[in-house]
Amino acid sequence: MSTVRIIPRLDIKGPNLVKGINLEGIRVLGSPQDFADYYYRVGADELIYMDVVATLYGRNSLLDFVAETAKRVFLPITVGGGLRSIGDIQQILRAGADKVALNTAAIKQPKLISEAANKFGSSTVVVSIEAKKRPDGSYEAYTDSGRERSGKEAVAWAREACELGAGELLITSIDQEGTGKGCDLVLAREVAKAVSIPVIYSGGVGKKQDILDTLIEGRVNALALASVLHYGVLKAGYIAKAAGLFAFPKHFELLEVATIKDYLVKSGIDCRVQVLRN
Amino acid sequence: MDASTAKVVIVDYERGNLFSVKNACAAVGMNVVISQDPKEIAASKGIVFPGVGAFGDAMANLKRLDLLHVLKEALANNIPFLGICLGFQLLMEEGYEHGHHKGLGFIEGAVRRFDDSKALANHFLKVPQIGWKKIFPAQGVSWYNTLLRDVYEGDQFYFVHSYYAEVASKAAKLSVSQFDDLEFCSSIRRGNVFGCQFHPERSGEIGLSVYRRFKDLCELN
C-alpha cells in the first residue's frame, strides 16, 4: 500500500510565486524560494513548480530557481510549464528537477511522452491535464495554462498518456482551481479509474475534508495544494507578505502540512509523518 | 575542495537523473564527480551508482560504455559502493523487466514486477508505487554499523518503482518494506557495498544521513 502525498504546488511567474482563480487573475504572493524552503522544513512530500507564463524571461529565472532549490530541498521536485522538447526537459533536469510535467507540448505532439519516458525513464514524466467540464458533463483538456481548448476528452487523453509511458498524471480542475470550494470528485475518479498509474489531483481544496474526500471518493494518490497552504503560511506570518497582498477569501480553512497529515492519519490514511530529531 | 577528502564518483551510464544525487553528495561535503570513465571509476575511493529506467537497457548501456568490468571489480574489491533504485536492482543476478536480463550478479536474487492486478479495486496499489514508505530492519539485522546508523526503525523514505528485488541471500538483506501483503527487501548490505530501493537524496534530512555515513565510509577506506 502506498502512502498518499501532500504536494505544495508553486505557480511561478518570473521571479514571483503567484496564485490565481481558475488559472486566471494571478496575484503575487511572495518569493517562491521562501515558500519552497518553508514547505521542505514542515514535511511536504514533494514540490511542484508550474511556470504559468513560460516566457523566455520566466524560463531563465525558473531554471535559476530550480537550481537554487535543488541544492537545499531534498524532496522530489516536479517542474512544468512551457516545456516543449527533449532539450527543454534535459535542461530542467540538469538544473536539479526530478520530474517534468508536460501539458501543451504533449497534447500537440503525444510522442514526446514516449520519447521522454524512453530517454529519462517513465518515473520522470508526469503528464499534466488541465480539464474543464463541458455542458454534457464530460471533460475537455485545455492547454496553455487553461487558455486554449484542445478538443481532447480529458479521460481518454489520460488513458492515452498512460499508454504512451507517463509515470504519473497531474489532473487539474480548471473550474475548481483557486476557488477553495471543493474538488471535482467526478473528474478525479473518472481519471483515476481509467489509468493504472498514480494520479495527483489539483484544484478546489478549501478545507481538510476536501482532501480526504478526494483521496477516498476521488481515488487519487496525491493532492497538489496551492491557495489553501500558501494563504495559511502567509496568514500565520511564517513568511512576510508581499506588498499590497489581498484579503484572504474567508471560506478557506487555512491549513498547514502537519495539520493535514495529522488529520489524515486520524482518518486512517497512511502518509508520511515527519520526525524531527535533535 | 579539501585534498584529504576521498574522491567519490557518481557513475553516469546515461540512465537517469544524476543531479539530485550530486546535490545530496555536495550537501554533506563529499568530494564528488560525475563520470563514465572506467579509469576514473577504478581510481575512486567510493562509487555512487544511481539510475532510473529499464533493467535490460541499463545493462546494455553499461556494456556499451565498457563499465561492466570496472564495476564488478570494485564490488569484488569491497570498494564503498552505494547503489540507488535501479542501481540497487542491477546488483542482482537477473531482472525480468521487458524480458529476461543478466545483472551484475553481486547479490543472489532477481528483480520482479509488482502485481498491479488489484490496482483497479484499490488505487493505493497502483504501480509504479510512488511515495514515502517505512523501512524496518531485516530479520536479525542491526543497522548500527551500516549506512542506516542514524535511521530509526519505521522511518520513511521516498520510493518510486514498479519492480522490486527478490533477494535470495538472507544475510545481505538490510531492510524490508511492504507492498500490500508482499514484504520486499528495500536495502541490502554486503561488506562495504550498500544498495537501496528508495531515494535517500529525495528523502529529506533522514536521507542525507545515509550520504553522510557513506562519506565517512569512503574516507575510512
Coordinates of C-alpha atoms in Angstrom, one line a residue:
Chain A
M1 CA 0.0 0.0 0.0
S2 CA 1.4 3.3 -1.0
T3 CA 1.2 6.4 1.3
V4 CA -0.6 9.4 0.0
R5 CA 1.3 12.5 -0.8
I6 CA 0.6 16.1 0.0
I7 CA 2.4 18.3 -2.5
P8 CA 2.6 22.1 -2.4
R9 CA 2.1 23.5 -5.9
L10 CA 4.0 26.7 -6.6
D11 CA 2.8 28.6 -9.6
I12 CA 5.6 30.8 -10.7
K13 CA 5.6 33.9 -12.9
G14 CA 9.1 35.4 -13.4
P15 CA 10.6 35.8 -10.0
N16 CA 7.4 35.5 -8.1
L17 CA 5.1 32.9 -6.5
V18 CA 1.6 33.7 -7.8
K19 CA -1.9 32.4 -7.4
G20 CA -5.0 32.9 -9.4
I21 CA -8.5 31.6 -9.6
N22 CA -9.5 29.3 -12.4
L23 CA -5.9 29.7 -13.6
E24 CA -6.6 33.4 -14.2
G25 CA -6.2 36.7 -12.4
I26 CA -3.0 35.8 -10.8
R27 CA -1.6 37.8 -7.8
V28 CA 1.8 37.9 -6.3
L29 CA 2.2 36.1 -3.0
G30 CA 6.0 36.3 -2.4
S31 CA 9.3 34.7 -3.2
P32 CA 9.0 31.1 -4.4
Q33 CA 12.3 30.3 -2.7
D34 CA 10.9 31.2 0.7
F35 CA 7.9 29.0 0.2
A36 CA 10.0 26.1 -1.1
D37 CA 12.3 26.2 1.9
Y38 CA 9.4 26.5 4.3
Y39 CA 7.5 23.6 2.8
Y40 CA 10.6 21.4 2.9
R41 CA 11.1 22.2 6.6
V42 CA 7.5 21.4 7.6
G43 CA 7.4 18.0 5.9
A44 CA 5.9 18.4 2.5
D45 CA 6.2 15.1 0.5
E46 CA 7.2 16.7 -2.9
L47 CA 7.1 20.1 -4.6
I48 CA 5.6 21.1 -7.9
Y49 CA 6.7 24.2 -9.7
M50 CA 4.5 25.5 -12.6
D51 CA 5.8 28.2 -14.8
V52 CA 2.4 29.8 -15.5
V53 CA 3.6 32.2 -18.3
A54 CA 6.6 30.2 -19.6
T55 CA 8.0 33.2 -21.4
L56 CA 11.7 33.3 -22.1
Y57 CA 12.3 35.6 -19.2
G58 CA 10.2 33.4 -16.9
R59 CA 12.1 30.3 -18.1
N60 CA 15.5 31.7 -17.2
S61 CA 14.5 32.7 -13.8
L62 CA 12.7 29.4 -13.3
L63 CA 15.9 27.5 -14.2
D64 CA 17.9 29.5 -11.6
F65 CA 15.2 29.0 -9.1
V66 CA 15.1 25.2 -9.6
A67 CA 18.9 25.0 -9.4
E68 CA 18.9 27.0 -6.2
T69 CA 16.2 25.0 -4.6
A70 CA 17.6 21.6 -5.6
K71 CA 20.7 22.4 -3.6
R72 CA 18.9 22.5 -0.3
V73 CA 15.5 21.0 -0.7
F74 CA 15.9 17.2 -0.7
L75 CA 12.5 16.3 -2.0
P76 CA 11.3 15.2 -5.4
I77 CA 10.7 18.3 -7.5
T78 CA 8.4 18.4 -10.5
V79 CA 8.7 21.3 -12.9
G80 CA 6.1 22.1 -15.6
G81 CA 5.1 25.0 -17.9
G82 CA 6.3 25.6 -21.4
L83 CA 8.5 22.5 -21.8
R84 CA 8.4 21.8 -25.5
S85 CA 11.2 19.4 -26.4
I86 CA 13.5 16.7 -25.2
G87 CA 16.1 19.5 -25.0
D88 CA 13.9 21.6 -22.7
I89 CA 13.3 18.6 -20.4
Q90 CA 17.0 17.8 -20.3
Q91 CA 17.8 21.4 -19.3
I92 CA 15.4 21.4 -16.4
L93 CA 16.5 18.0 -15.2
R94 CA 20.1 19.3 -15.3
A95 CA 19.1 22.2 -13.1
G96 CA 18.0 19.7 -10.5
A97 CA 14.4 18.8 -11.2
D98 CA 13.4 15.1 -10.7
K99 CA 10.3 15.1 -12.9
V100 CA 8.7 17.2 -15.6
A101 CA 5.1 17.9 -16.1
L102 CA 4.0 18.1 -19.7
N103 CA 0.8 19.5 -21.0
T104 CA 0.6 21.7 -24.1
A105 CA 3.6 20.0 -25.9
A106 CA 2.3 16.5 -25.0
I107 CA -1.2 17.3 -26.5
K108 CA 0.3 18.8 -29.7
Q109 CA 2.8 16.0 -30.0
P110 CA 1.9 12.9 -27.9
K111 CA 5.1 11.1 -28.9
L112 CA 7.0 13.5 -26.8
I113 CA 5.7 11.5 -23.8
S114 CA 7.1 8.2 -25.1
E115 CA 10.4 9.8 -26.2
A116 CA 10.9 11.4 -22.8
A117 CA 9.9 8.2 -21.0
N118 CA 12.4 6.2 -23.0
K119 CA 15.2 8.7 -22.5
F120 CA 14.7 9.7 -18.9
G121 CA 12.5 6.9 -17.5
S122 CA 8.8 6.8 -17.1
S123 CA 9.0 7.9 -13.5
T124 CA 10.4 11.3 -14.7
V125 CA 7.4 12.0 -16.9
V126 CA 4.3 13.5 -15.4
V127 CA 1.5 14.3 -17.8
S128 CA -0.4 17.4 -16.6
I129 CA -4.0 17.5 -17.7
E130 CA -6.0 20.8 -17.2
A131 CA -9.6 19.9 -17.6
K132 CA -12.8 21.9 -17.8
K133 CA -16.3 20.5 -17.6
R134 CA -18.4 20.6 -20.8
P135 CA -22.2 21.2 -20.7
D136 CA -22.8 17.5 -21.4
G137 CA -20.8 16.5 -18.2
S138 CA -17.7 15.2 -20.0
Y139 CA -14.4 17.0 -19.6
E140 CA -12.1 18.7 -22.1
A141 CA -8.3 19.0 -21.8
Y142 CA -7.0 22.6 -22.1
T143 CA -3.6 23.8 -23.0
D144 CA -1.6 27.0 -22.3
S145 CA -2.4 27.3 -18.6
G146 CA -6.1 26.8 -19.2
R147 CA -6.4 29.3 -22.0
E148 CA -6.8 27.1 -25.1
R149 CA -9.2 24.3 -25.8
S150 CA -7.6 21.1 -27.2
G151 CA -10.7 19.3 -28.3
K152 CA -9.4 16.2 -26.5
E153 CA -11.7 14.5 -24.0
A154 CA -9.8 14.5 -20.7
V155 CA -10.3 10.9 -19.5
A156 CA -9.5 9.4 -22.9
W157 CA -6.4 11.6 -23.0
A158 CA -5.4 10.4 -19.6
R159 CA -5.7 6.8 -20.8
E160 CA -3.6 7.6 -23.9
A161 CA -0.9 9.4 -21.9
C162 CA -0.7 6.3 -19.6
E163 CA -0.3 4.0 -22.6
L164 CA 2.4 6.3 -24.1
G165 CA 4.5 5.8 -20.9
A166 CA 3.7 8.6 -18.5
G167 CA 4.7 7.6 -14.9
E168 CA 2.1 9.7 -13.2
L169 CA -0.7 12.1 -14.0
L170 CA -1.4 15.5 -12.6
I171 CA -5.1 16.4 -13.1
T172 CA -6.2 20.0 -12.5
S173 CA -9.8 21.0 -12.5
I174 CA -9.9 24.5 -14.1
D175 CA -13.4 25.1 -12.8
Q176 CA -12.5 24.5 -9.2
E177 CA -8.9 25.8 -9.3
G178 CA -8.2 28.6 -6.8
T179 CA -11.8 28.7 -5.6
G180 CA -11.5 26.7 -2.4
K181 CA -15.0 25.5 -3.0
G182 CA -14.3 21.8 -3.1
C183 CA -12.8 19.4 -5.6
D184 CA -14.3 17.9 -8.7
L185 CA -14.6 14.4 -7.3
V186 CA -16.2 13.1 -10.5
L187 CA -13.2 14.3 -12.6
A188 CA -10.8 12.8 -10.1
R189 CA -12.5 9.5 -10.0
E190 CA -13.0 9.2 -13.8
V191 CA -9.3 9.8 -14.4
A192 CA -8.1 7.6 -11.5
K193 CA -10.3 4.7 -12.6
A194 CA -9.1 5.0 -16.2
V195 CA -5.3 4.5 -15.6
S196 CA -3.1 2.1 -13.7
I197 CA -0.6 4.8 -12.8
P198 CA -0.8 7.1 -9.8
V199 CA -2.8 10.3 -10.1
I200 CA -2.2 13.7 -8.4
Y201 CA -5.3 15.9 -8.2
S202 CA -5.2 19.7 -8.0
G203 CA -7.9 22.3 -7.7
G204 CA -10.6 23.4 -5.3
V205 CA -9.4 22.3 -1.8
G206 CA -10.7 24.8 0.7
K207 CA -10.8 22.6 3.8
K208 CA -9.4 19.4 5.2
Q209 CA -12.4 17.4 4.4
D210 CA -12.0 18.1 0.7
I211 CA -8.6 16.4 0.8
L212 CA -10.0 13.3 2.5
D213 CA -12.9 13.1 0.0
T214 CA -10.6 13.4 -3.0
L215 CA -8.4 10.6 -1.7
I216 CA -11.2 8.2 -0.8
E217 CA -14.1 9.1 -3.2
G218 CA -11.9 10.6 -5.9
R219 CA -9.5 7.6 -5.6
V220 CA -6.3 9.7 -6.3
N221 CA -2.9 9.0 -4.7
A222 CA -1.8 12.6 -4.0
L223 CA -3.0 16.1 -3.8
A224 CA -1.3 19.2 -5.1
L225 CA -2.3 22.1 -3.0
A226 CA -1.7 25.8 -3.5
S227 CA -4.0 28.5 -2.1
V228 CA -5.1 26.6 0.9
L229 CA -1.4 26.1 2.0
H230 CA 0.0 29.4 0.8
Y231 CA -2.7 31.5 2.5
G232 CA -2.2 29.6 5.7
V233 CA 1.6 30.3 5.6
L234 CA 1.1 34.0 5.0
K235 CA -1.7 34.4 7.5
A236 CA 0.3 32.7 10.2
G237 CA 3.1 35.1 9.4
Y238 CA 5.8 32.4 8.7
I239 CA 6.7 34.3 5.5
A240 CA 6.5 38.0 5.1
K241 CA 3.5 39.1 3.0
A242 CA 4.2 40.6 -0.4
A243 CA 3.3 44.3 -0.6
G244 CA -0.3 45.0 -1.2
L245 CA -1.5 41.5 -0.5
F246 CA -5.2 41.0 -0.9
A247 CA -7.5 39.8 1.8
F248 CA -7.8 36.1 2.1
P249 CA -11.1 34.6 0.9
K250 CA -13.0 33.9 4.1
H251 CA -14.3 30.4 3.3
F252 CA -10.8 28.9 3.2
E253 CA -9.6 26.9 6.2
L254 CA -6.0 28.0 6.5
L255 CA -4.1 24.7 6.6
E256 CA -0.5 23.6 7.3
V257 CA 1.2 20.5 6.1
A258 CA 1.4 19.0 9.6
T259 CA -2.2 19.7 10.3
I260 CA -3.3 17.9 7.2
K261 CA -1.1 14.9 8.0
D262 CA -2.5 14.6 11.5
Y263 CA -6.0 14.7 10.2
L264 CA -5.2 12.1 7.5
V265 CA -3.6 9.7 10.0
K266 CA -6.6 10.1 12.4
S267 CA -8.8 9.3 9.4
G268 CA -6.9 6.1 8.8
I269 CA -4.9 7.3 5.7
D270 CA -1.3 6.2 5.5
C271 CA 1.0 9.2 4.9
R272 CA 4.5 10.4 5.7
V273 CA 4.8 12.0 9.2
Q274 CA 8.0 13.9 9.5
V275 CA 10.0 13.1 12.6
L276 CA 12.3 15.8 13.9
R277 CA 15.3 14.7 16.0
N278 CA 17.9 16.9 17.7
Chain B
M1 CA 38.0 21.1 -2.2
D2 CA 39.9 19.6 0.7
A3 CA 42.7 17.4 -0.8
S4 CA 42.3 14.9 2.0
T5 CA 38.7 14.2 1.1
A6 CA 38.2 10.9 -0.6
K7 CA 37.2 11.3 -4.3
V8 CA 33.9 9.7 -4.9
V9 CA 32.5 9.0 -8.4
I10 CA 28.8 9.1 -9.4
V11 CA 28.6 6.7 -12.4
D12 CA 27.0 8.2 -15.4
Y13 CA 25.7 5.4 -17.7
E14 CA 23.2 7.7 -19.3
R15 CA 20.3 6.3 -17.4
G16 CA 18.6 8.8 -15.2
N17 CA 19.0 12.0 -13.4
L18 CA 22.3 12.4 -11.5
F19 CA 21.9 15.9 -10.4
S20 CA 19.8 15.4 -7.3
V21 CA 22.3 12.7 -6.3
K22 CA 25.1 15.1 -6.9
N23 CA 23.4 17.8 -4.8
A24 CA 23.0 15.4 -1.9
C25 CA 26.6 14.4 -2.1
A26 CA 27.7 18.1 -2.1
A27 CA 25.4 18.9 0.8
V28 CA 27.2 16.5 3.0
G29 CA 30.6 17.7 1.8
M30 CA 31.6 14.8 -0.4
N31 CA 34.2 15.4 -3.0
V32 CA 32.3 14.0 -5.9
V33 CA 32.5 13.9 -9.7
I34 CA 30.1 12.6 -12.3
S35 CA 32.0 10.3 -14.7
Q36 CA 31.7 7.5 -17.2
D37 CA 35.4 7.0 -17.5
P38 CA 36.4 3.4 -16.3
K39 CA 39.8 4.6 -15.2
E40 CA 38.4 7.4 -13.1
I41 CA 35.9 5.0 -11.5
A42 CA 38.6 2.4 -10.9
A43 CA 40.7 5.1 -9.1
S44 CA 37.9 6.3 -6.9
K45 CA 37.5 5.8 -3.1
G46 CA 33.8 5.3 -3.4
I47 CA 31.2 4.7 -6.1
V48 CA 27.6 6.0 -6.2
F49 CA 25.5 4.1 -8.7
P50 CA 22.1 5.7 -9.3
G51 CA 19.7 5.0 -12.2
V52 CA 16.2 5.1 -13.4
G53 CA 14.7 3.2 -16.3
A54 CA 14.7 -0.3 -17.5
F55 CA 17.0 -3.1 -16.3
G56 CA 18.0 -4.6 -19.7
D57 CA 18.5 -1.2 -21.2
A58 CA 20.7 -0.1 -18.3
M59 CA 22.9 -3.3 -18.6
A60 CA 23.2 -2.7 -22.4
N61 CA 24.5 0.9 -21.6
L62 CA 27.0 -0.4 -19.1
K63 CA 28.3 -2.8 -21.6
R64 CA 28.5 -0.2 -24.4
L65 CA 30.3 2.2 -22.2
D66 CA 32.7 -0.6 -21.1
L67 CA 31.8 -0.2 -17.4
L68 CA 30.8 -3.8 -16.5
H69 CA 34.3 -4.9 -15.7
V70 CA 35.3 -1.9 -13.6
L71 CA 32.0 -2.1 -11.6
K72 CA 32.4 -5.9 -11.0
E73 CA 36.0 -5.4 -10.0
A74 CA 35.1 -2.6 -7.5
L75 CA 32.4 -4.8 -6.0
A76 CA 34.7 -7.7 -5.7
N77 CA 37.3 -5.5 -4.0
N78 CA 34.9 -4.2 -1.4
I79 CA 35.2 -0.6 -2.5
P80 CA 32.5 1.5 -0.8
F81 CA 29.5 1.4 -3.1
L82 CA 26.1 3.0 -2.9
G83 CA 23.5 1.6 -5.4
I84 CA 20.3 3.5 -5.6
C85 CA 17.0 2.4 -7.1
L86 CA 17.8 0.8 -10.5
G87 CA 21.5 0.9 -9.4
F88 CA 20.5 -1.3 -6.5
Q89 CA 18.5 -3.7 -8.6
L90 CA 21.3 -4.1 -11.1
L91 CA 23.4 -5.7 -8.3
M92 CA 21.1 -8.7 -8.6
E93 CA 21.8 -11.7 -10.8
E94 CA 18.9 -11.2 -13.1
G95 CA 16.0 -9.0 -13.9
Y96 CA 12.6 -9.7 -15.5
E97 CA 11.8 -6.2 -16.9
H98 CA 10.7 -6.5 -20.6
G99 CA 12.2 -9.9 -21.0
H100 CA 15.0 -11.6 -19.0
H101 CA 18.3 -9.9 -18.5
K102 CA 21.5 -10.7 -16.6
G103 CA 22.5 -8.2 -13.9
L104 CA 25.9 -7.5 -12.2
G105 CA 25.4 -10.7 -10.2
F106 CA 26.8 -9.5 -6.9
I107 CA 23.8 -10.4 -4.8
E108 CA 21.9 -13.6 -5.2
G109 CA 18.4 -12.8 -6.4
A110 CA 16.1 -11.5 -9.1
V111 CA 14.2 -8.3 -9.9
R112 CA 10.5 -8.8 -10.5
R113 CA 7.4 -6.6 -11.2
F114 CA 4.9 -5.7 -8.5
D115 CA 1.5 -7.3 -9.1
D116 CA -0.9 -4.4 -10.1
S117 CA -3.9 -6.6 -10.6
K118 CA -5.6 -5.2 -7.5
A119 CA -5.0 -1.5 -8.6
L120 CA -8.4 -1.1 -10.0
A121 CA -10.1 -2.2 -6.8
N122 CA -7.6 -0.3 -4.6
H123 CA -6.0 2.7 -6.0
F124 CA -3.3 2.6 -3.3
L125 CA -2.0 -0.5 -5.0
K126 CA -1.2 1.3 -8.3
V127 CA 2.2 0.7 -10.0
P128 CA 4.6 2.4 -10.1
Q129 CA 4.5 2.7 -6.3
I130 CA 5.3 6.3 -5.6
G131 CA 5.5 7.7 -2.1
W132 CA 7.1 7.6 1.3
K133 CA 7.3 4.1 2.8
K134 CA 8.5 2.8 6.2
I135 CA 11.7 0.7 6.3
F136 CA 12.3 -1.9 9.0
P137 CA 15.4 -3.9 9.9
A138 CA 15.5 -7.3 8.1
Q139 CA 15.2 -10.2 10.5
G140 CA 18.2 -10.4 12.8
V141 CA 20.0 -7.4 11.4
S142 CA 21.3 -4.4 13.3
W143 CA 21.8 -1.1 11.4
Y144 CA 24.4 0.0 13.9
N145 CA 27.5 -0.4 11.8
T146 CA 25.8 0.5 8.5
L147 CA 24.8 3.5 6.4
L148 CA 21.4 3.3 8.2
R149 CA 23.1 4.0 11.6
D150 CA 21.1 7.3 12.0
V151 CA 17.9 5.8 10.8
Y152 CA 15.2 4.6 13.2
E153 CA 13.1 1.5 12.6
G154 CA 9.9 2.7 10.8
D155 CA 11.5 5.9 9.4
Q156 CA 10.1 6.8 6.0
F157 CA 11.9 7.2 2.7
Y158 CA 10.8 8.2 -0.8
F159 CA 10.3 5.3 -3.2
V160 CA 9.3 5.2 -6.9
H161 CA 9.4 1.8 -8.5
S162 CA 7.4 -0.8 -10.4
Y163 CA 10.0 -3.6 -9.8
Y164 CA 11.5 -4.9 -6.6
A165 CA 14.4 -7.1 -5.8
E166 CA 13.7 -10.6 -4.5
V167 CA 16.9 -11.2 -2.6
A168 CA 17.8 -14.8 -2.0
S169 CA 20.7 -14.2 0.3
K170 CA 19.2 -13.7 3.7
A171 CA 22.5 -12.3 5.1
A172 CA 22.5 -9.5 2.5
K173 CA 19.1 -8.1 3.5
L174 CA 19.4 -4.9 5.5
S175 CA 15.9 -3.5 5.5
V176 CA 12.4 -4.6 4.4
S177 CA 9.3 -2.7 3.4
Q178 CA 5.8 -3.6 2.5
F179 CA 3.7 -3.6 -0.7
D180 CA 0.2 -4.9 0.0
D181 CA 0.8 -8.3 1.5
L182 CA 4.3 -8.6 0.0
E183 CA 7.3 -7.9 2.2
F184 CA 10.2 -6.9 -0.1
C185 CA 13.8 -6.1 0.5
S186 CA 14.3 -2.3 0.5
S187 CA 18.0 -2.3 1.0
I188 CA 21.0 -4.7 1.1
R189 CA 24.5 -4.6 2.5
R190 CA 27.5 -6.9 2.0
G191 CA 30.7 -5.5 3.3
N192 CA 31.1 -2.0 2.0
V193 CA 28.5 -2.5 -0.6
F194 CA 25.1 -0.9 0.1
G195 CA 22.1 -0.8 -2.2
C196 CA 18.7 0.8 -1.6
Q197 CA 15.5 0.8 -3.5
F198 CA 14.5 4.1 -2.0
H199 CA 16.0 7.5 -2.9
P200 CA 17.9 8.9 0.1
E201 CA 18.7 12.1 -1.9
R202 CA 14.9 12.8 -2.1
S203 CA 14.1 11.7 1.4
G204 CA 14.7 14.9 3.4
E205 CA 17.2 15.1 6.3
I206 CA 17.0 11.4 7.2
G207 CA 18.0 10.6 3.6
L208 CA 21.0 12.9 3.9
S209 CA 22.2 10.9 6.9
V210 CA 22.7 8.0 4.6
Y211 CA 25.0 10.1 2.4
R212 CA 26.8 11.4 5.4
R213 CA 27.6 7.8 6.6
F214 CA 28.6 6.9 3.1
K215 CA 31.1 9.8 3.0
D216 CA 32.6 8.5 6.3
L217 CA 32.9 5.0 4.9
C218 CA 34.7 6.3 1.9
E219 CA 37.2 8.2 4.0
L220 CA 37.9 5.2 6.2
N221 CA 38.9 3.1 3.2

